[in-house]
mmCIF file with all atom_site columns, C-alpha atoms and ligand atoms in Angstrom:
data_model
loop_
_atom_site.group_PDB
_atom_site.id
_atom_site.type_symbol
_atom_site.label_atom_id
_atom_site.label_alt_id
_atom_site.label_comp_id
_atom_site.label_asym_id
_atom_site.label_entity_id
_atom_site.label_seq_id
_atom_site.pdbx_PDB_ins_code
_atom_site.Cartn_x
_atom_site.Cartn_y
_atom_site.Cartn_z
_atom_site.occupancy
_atom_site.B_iso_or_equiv
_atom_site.pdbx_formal_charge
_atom_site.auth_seq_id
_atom_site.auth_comp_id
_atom_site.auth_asym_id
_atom_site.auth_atom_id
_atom_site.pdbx_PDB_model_num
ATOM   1   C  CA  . UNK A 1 1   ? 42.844  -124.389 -39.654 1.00 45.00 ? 25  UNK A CA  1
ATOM   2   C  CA  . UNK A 1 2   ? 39.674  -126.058 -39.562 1.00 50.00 ? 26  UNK A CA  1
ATOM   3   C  CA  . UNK A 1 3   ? 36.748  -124.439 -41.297 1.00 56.00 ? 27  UNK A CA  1
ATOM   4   C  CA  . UNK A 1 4   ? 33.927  -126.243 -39.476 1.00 69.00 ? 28  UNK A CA  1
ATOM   5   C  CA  . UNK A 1 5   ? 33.080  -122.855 -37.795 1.00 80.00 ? 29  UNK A CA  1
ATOM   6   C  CA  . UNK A 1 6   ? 31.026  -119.902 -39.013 1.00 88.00 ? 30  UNK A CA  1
ATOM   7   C  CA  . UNK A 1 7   ? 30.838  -116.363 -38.724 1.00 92.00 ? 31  UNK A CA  1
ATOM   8   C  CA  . UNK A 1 8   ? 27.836  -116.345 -35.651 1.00 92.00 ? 32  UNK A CA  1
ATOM   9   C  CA  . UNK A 1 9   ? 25.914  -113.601 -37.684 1.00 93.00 ? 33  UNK A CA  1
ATOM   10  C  CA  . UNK A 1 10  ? 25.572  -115.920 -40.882 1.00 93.00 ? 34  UNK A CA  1
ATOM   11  C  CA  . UNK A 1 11  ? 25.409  -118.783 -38.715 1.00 93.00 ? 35  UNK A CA  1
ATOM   12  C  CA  . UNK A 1 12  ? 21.987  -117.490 -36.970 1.00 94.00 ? 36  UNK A CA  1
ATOM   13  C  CA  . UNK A 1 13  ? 20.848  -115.641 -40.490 1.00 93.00 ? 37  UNK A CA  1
ATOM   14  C  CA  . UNK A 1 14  ? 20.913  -119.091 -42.120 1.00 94.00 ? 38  UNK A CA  1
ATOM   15  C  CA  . UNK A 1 15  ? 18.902  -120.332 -39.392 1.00 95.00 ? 39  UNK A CA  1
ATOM   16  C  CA  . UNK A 1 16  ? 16.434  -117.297 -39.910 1.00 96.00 ? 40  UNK A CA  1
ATOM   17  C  CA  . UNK A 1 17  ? 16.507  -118.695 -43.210 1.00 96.00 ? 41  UNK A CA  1
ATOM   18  C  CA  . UNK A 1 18  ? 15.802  -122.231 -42.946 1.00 96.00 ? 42  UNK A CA  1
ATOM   19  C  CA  . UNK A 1 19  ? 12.860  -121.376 -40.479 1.00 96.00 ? 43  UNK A CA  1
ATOM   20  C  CA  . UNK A 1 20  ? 11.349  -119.371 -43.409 1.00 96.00 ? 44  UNK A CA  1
ATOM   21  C  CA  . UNK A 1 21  ? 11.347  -122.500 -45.966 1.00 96.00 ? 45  UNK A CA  1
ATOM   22  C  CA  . UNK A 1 22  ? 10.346  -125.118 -42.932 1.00 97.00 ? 46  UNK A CA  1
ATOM   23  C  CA  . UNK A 1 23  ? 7.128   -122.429 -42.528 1.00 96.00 ? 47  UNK A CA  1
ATOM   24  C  CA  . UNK A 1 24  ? 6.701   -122.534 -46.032 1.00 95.00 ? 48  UNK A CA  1
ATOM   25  C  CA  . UNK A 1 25  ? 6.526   -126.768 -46.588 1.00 95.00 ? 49  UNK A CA  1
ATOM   26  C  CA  . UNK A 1 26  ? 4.541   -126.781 -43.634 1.00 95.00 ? 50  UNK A CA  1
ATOM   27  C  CA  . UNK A 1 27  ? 1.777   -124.296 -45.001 1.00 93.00 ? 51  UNK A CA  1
ATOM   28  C  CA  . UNK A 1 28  ? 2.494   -126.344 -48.204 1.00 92.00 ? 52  UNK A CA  1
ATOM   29  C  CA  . UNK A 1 29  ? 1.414   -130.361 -46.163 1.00 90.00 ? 53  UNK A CA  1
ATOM   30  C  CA  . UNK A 1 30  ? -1.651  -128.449 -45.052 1.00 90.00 ? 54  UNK A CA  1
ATOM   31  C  CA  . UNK A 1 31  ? -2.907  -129.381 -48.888 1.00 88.00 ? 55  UNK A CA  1
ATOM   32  C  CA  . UNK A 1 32  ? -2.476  -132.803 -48.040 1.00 89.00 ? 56  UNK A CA  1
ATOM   33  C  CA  . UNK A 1 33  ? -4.910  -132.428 -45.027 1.00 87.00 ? 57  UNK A CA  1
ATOM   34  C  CA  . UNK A 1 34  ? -7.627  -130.185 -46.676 1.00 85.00 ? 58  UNK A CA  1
ATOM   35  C  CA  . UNK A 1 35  ? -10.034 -132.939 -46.168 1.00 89.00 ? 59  UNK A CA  1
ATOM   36  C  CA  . UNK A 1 36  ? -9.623  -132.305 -42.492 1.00 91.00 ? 60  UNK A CA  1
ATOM   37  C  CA  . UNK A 1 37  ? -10.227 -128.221 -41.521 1.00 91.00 ? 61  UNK A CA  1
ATOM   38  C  CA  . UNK A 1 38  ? -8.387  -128.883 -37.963 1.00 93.00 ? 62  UNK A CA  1
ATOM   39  C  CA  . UNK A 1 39  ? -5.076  -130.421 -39.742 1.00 92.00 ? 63  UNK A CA  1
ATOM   40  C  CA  . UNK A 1 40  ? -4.954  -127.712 -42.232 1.00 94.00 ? 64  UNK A CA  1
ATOM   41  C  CA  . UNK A 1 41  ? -5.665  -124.947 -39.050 1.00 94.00 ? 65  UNK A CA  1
ATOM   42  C  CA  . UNK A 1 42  ? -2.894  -126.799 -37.167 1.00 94.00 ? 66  UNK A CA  1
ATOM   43  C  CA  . UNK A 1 43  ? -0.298  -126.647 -40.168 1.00 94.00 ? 67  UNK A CA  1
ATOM   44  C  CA  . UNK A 1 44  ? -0.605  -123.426 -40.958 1.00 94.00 ? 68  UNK A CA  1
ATOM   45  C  CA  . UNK A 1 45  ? -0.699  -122.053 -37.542 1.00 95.00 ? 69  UNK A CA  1
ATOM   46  C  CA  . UNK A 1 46  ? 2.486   -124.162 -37.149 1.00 96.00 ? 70  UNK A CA  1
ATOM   47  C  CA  . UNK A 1 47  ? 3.467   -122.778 -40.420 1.00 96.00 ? 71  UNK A CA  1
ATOM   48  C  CA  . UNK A 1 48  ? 3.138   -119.276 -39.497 1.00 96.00 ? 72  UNK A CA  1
ATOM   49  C  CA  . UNK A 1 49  ? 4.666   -119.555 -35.736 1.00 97.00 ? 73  UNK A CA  1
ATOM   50  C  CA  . UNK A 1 50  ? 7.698   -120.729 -37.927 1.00 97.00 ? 74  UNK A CA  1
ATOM   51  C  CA  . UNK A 1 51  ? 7.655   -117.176 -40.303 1.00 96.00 ? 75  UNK A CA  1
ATOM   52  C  CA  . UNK A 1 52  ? 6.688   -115.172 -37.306 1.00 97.00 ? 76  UNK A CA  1
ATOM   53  C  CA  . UNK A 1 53  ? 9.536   -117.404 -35.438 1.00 97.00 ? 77  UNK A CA  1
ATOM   54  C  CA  . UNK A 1 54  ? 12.008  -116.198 -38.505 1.00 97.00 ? 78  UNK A CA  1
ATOM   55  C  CA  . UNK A 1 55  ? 11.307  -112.400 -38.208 1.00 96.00 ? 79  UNK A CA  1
ATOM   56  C  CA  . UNK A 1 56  ? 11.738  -112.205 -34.199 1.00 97.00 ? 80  UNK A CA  1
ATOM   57  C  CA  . UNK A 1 57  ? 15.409  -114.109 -35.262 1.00 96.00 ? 81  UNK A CA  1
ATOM   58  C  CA  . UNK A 1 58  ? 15.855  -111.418 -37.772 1.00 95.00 ? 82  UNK A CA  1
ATOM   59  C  CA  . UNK A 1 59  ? 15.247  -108.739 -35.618 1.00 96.00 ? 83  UNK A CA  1
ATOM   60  C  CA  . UNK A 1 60  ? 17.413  -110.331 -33.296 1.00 94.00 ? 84  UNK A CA  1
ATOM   61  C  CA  . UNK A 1 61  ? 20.310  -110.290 -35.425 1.00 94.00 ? 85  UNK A CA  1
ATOM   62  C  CA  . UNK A 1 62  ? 19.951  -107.142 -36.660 1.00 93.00 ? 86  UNK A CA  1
ATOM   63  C  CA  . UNK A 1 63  ? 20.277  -106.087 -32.799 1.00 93.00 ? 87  UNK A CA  1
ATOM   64  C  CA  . UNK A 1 64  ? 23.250  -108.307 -32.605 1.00 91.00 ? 88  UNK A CA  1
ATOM   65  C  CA  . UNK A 1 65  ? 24.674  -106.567 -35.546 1.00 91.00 ? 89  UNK A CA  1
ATOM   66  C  CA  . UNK A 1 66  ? 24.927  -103.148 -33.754 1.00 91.00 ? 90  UNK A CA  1
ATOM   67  C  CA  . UNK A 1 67  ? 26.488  -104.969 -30.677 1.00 89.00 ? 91  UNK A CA  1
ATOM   68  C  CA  . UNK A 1 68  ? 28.813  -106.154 -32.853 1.00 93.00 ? 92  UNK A CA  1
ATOM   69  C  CA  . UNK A 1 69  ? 32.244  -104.996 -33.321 1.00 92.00 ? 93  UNK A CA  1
ATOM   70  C  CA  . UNK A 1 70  ? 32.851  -103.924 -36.853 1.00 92.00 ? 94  UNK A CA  1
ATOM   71  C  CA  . UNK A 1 71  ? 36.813  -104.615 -38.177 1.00 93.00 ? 95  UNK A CA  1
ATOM   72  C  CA  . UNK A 1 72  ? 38.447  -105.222 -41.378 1.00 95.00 ? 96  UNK A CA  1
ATOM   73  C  CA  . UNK A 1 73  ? 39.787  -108.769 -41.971 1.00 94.00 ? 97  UNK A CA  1
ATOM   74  C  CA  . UNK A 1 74  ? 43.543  -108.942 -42.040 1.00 93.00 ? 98  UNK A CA  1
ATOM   75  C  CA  . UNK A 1 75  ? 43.122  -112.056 -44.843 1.00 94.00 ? 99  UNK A CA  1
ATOM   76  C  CA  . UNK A 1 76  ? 40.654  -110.495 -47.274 1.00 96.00 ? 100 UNK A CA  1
ATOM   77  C  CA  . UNK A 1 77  ? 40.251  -106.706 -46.409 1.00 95.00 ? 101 UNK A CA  1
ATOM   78  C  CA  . UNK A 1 78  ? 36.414  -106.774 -46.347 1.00 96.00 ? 102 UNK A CA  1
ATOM   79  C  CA  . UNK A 1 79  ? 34.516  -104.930 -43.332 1.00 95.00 ? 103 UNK A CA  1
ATOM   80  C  CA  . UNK A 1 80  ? 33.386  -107.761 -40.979 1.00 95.00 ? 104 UNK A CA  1
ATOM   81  C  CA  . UNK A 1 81  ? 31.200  -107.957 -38.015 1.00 94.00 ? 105 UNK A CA  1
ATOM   82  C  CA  . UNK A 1 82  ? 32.783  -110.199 -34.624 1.00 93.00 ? 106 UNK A CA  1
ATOM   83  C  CA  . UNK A 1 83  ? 30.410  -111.208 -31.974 1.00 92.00 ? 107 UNK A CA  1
ATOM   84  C  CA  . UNK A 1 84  ? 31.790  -112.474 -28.507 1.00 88.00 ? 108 UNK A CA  1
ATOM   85  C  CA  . UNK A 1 85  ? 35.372  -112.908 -28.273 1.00 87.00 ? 109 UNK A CA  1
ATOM   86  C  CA  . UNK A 1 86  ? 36.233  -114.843 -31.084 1.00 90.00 ? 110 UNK A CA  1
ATOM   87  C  CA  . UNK A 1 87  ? 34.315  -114.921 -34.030 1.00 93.00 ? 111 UNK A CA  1
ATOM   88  C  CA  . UNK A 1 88  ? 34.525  -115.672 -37.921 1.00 94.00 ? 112 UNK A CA  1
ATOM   89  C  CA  . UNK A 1 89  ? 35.120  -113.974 -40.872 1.00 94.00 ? 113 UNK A CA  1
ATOM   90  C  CA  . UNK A 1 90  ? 31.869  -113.220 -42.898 1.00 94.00 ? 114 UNK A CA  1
ATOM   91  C  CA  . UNK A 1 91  ? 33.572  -113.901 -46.381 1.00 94.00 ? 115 UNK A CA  1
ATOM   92  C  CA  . UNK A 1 92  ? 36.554  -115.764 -45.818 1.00 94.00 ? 116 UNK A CA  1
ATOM   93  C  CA  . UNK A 1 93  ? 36.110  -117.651 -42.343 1.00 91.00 ? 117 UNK A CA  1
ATOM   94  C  CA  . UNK A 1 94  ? 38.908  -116.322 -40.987 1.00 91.00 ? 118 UNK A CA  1
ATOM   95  C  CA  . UNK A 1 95  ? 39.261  -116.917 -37.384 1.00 90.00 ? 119 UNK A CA  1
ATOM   96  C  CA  . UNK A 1 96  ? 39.264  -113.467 -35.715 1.00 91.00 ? 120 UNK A CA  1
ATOM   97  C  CA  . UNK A 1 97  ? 39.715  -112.303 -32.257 1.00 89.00 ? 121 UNK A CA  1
ATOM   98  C  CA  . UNK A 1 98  ? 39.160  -109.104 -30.060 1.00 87.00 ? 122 UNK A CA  1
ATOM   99  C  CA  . UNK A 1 99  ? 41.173  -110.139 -27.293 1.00 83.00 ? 123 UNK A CA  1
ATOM   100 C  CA  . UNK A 1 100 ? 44.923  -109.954 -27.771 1.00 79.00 ? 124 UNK A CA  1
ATOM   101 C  CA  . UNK A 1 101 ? 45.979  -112.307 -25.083 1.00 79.00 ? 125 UNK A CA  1
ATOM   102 C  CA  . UNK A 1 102 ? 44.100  -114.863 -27.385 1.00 77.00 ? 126 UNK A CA  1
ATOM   103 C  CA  . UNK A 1 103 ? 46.240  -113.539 -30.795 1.00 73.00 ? 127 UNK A CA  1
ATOM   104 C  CA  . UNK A 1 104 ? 47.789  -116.260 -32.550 1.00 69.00 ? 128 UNK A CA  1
ATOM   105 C  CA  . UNK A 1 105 ? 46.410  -119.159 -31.077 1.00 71.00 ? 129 UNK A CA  1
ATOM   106 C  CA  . UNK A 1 106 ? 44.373  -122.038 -32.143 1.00 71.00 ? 130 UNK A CA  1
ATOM   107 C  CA  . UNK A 1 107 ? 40.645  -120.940 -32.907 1.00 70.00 ? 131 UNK A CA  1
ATOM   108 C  CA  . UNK A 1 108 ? 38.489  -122.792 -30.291 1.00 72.00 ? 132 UNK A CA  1
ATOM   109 C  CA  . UNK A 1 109 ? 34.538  -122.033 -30.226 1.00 68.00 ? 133 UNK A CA  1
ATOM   110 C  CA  . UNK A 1 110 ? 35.227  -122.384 -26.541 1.00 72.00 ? 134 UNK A CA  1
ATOM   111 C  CA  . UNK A 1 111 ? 36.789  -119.028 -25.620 1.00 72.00 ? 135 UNK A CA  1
ATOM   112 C  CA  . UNK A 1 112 ? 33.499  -117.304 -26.206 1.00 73.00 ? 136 UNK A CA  1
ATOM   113 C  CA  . UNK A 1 113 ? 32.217  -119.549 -22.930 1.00 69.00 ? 137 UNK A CA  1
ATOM   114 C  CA  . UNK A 1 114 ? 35.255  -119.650 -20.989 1.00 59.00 ? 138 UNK A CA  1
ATOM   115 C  CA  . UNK A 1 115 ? 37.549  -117.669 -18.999 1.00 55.00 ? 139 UNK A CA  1
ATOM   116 C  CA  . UNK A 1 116 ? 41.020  -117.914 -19.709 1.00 47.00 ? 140 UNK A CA  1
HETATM 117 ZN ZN1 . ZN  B 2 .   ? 38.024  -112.261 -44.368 1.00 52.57 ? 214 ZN  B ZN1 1
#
């Protein structure tokens, strides 16, 4: 079983994450521009539309999280969250499904879009 995919809540939580540090280095080149007041205004503003960018996708998952259907992972017992169809196990990446017709087949990302 291929673990190329992720649990979608961690997925878009690491993304929350990385738009935190990309605010952060670009607040940090505005000290390379302090010569010029309109370079540093334009970094941090850009630098702060990425921070404000990260809390609107944190309060986004944490919606997510109460759509979310809450089971326990047959491979490591631990309380998971599955979004969509088929989804990811938080801790072990165990491929997990809500739809029974889809039980014991081949994880594919693609179920969530299609309709089989
Ligand atoms: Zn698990």
């Amino acid at each position: 079983m291929a673990k190329k995919y992720k649990n979608k809540i961690n997925k878009i939580r690491s993304f929350a994450l990385s738009l935190i540090f990309i605010g952060f280095v670009i607040m940090y080149g505005a000290i390379f521009f302090r010569e010029n007041q309109l370079l540093v205004l334009i970094f941090m503003t850009l630098g702060l539309l990425c921070i404000i960018g990260s809390t609107v996708v944190y309060g986004w998952i944490g919606l997510l999280s109460t759509k979310a259907v809450q089971v326990v992972c047959p491979n490591c017992n631990r309380h998971t969250k599955v979004l969509g169809r088929v989804d990811m196990c938080m801790y072990c990446n165990e491929p997990l499904t809500l739809d029974p017709a889809l039980e014991g087949k081949d994880f594919d990302q693609d179920y969530n879009k299609k309709k089989i």
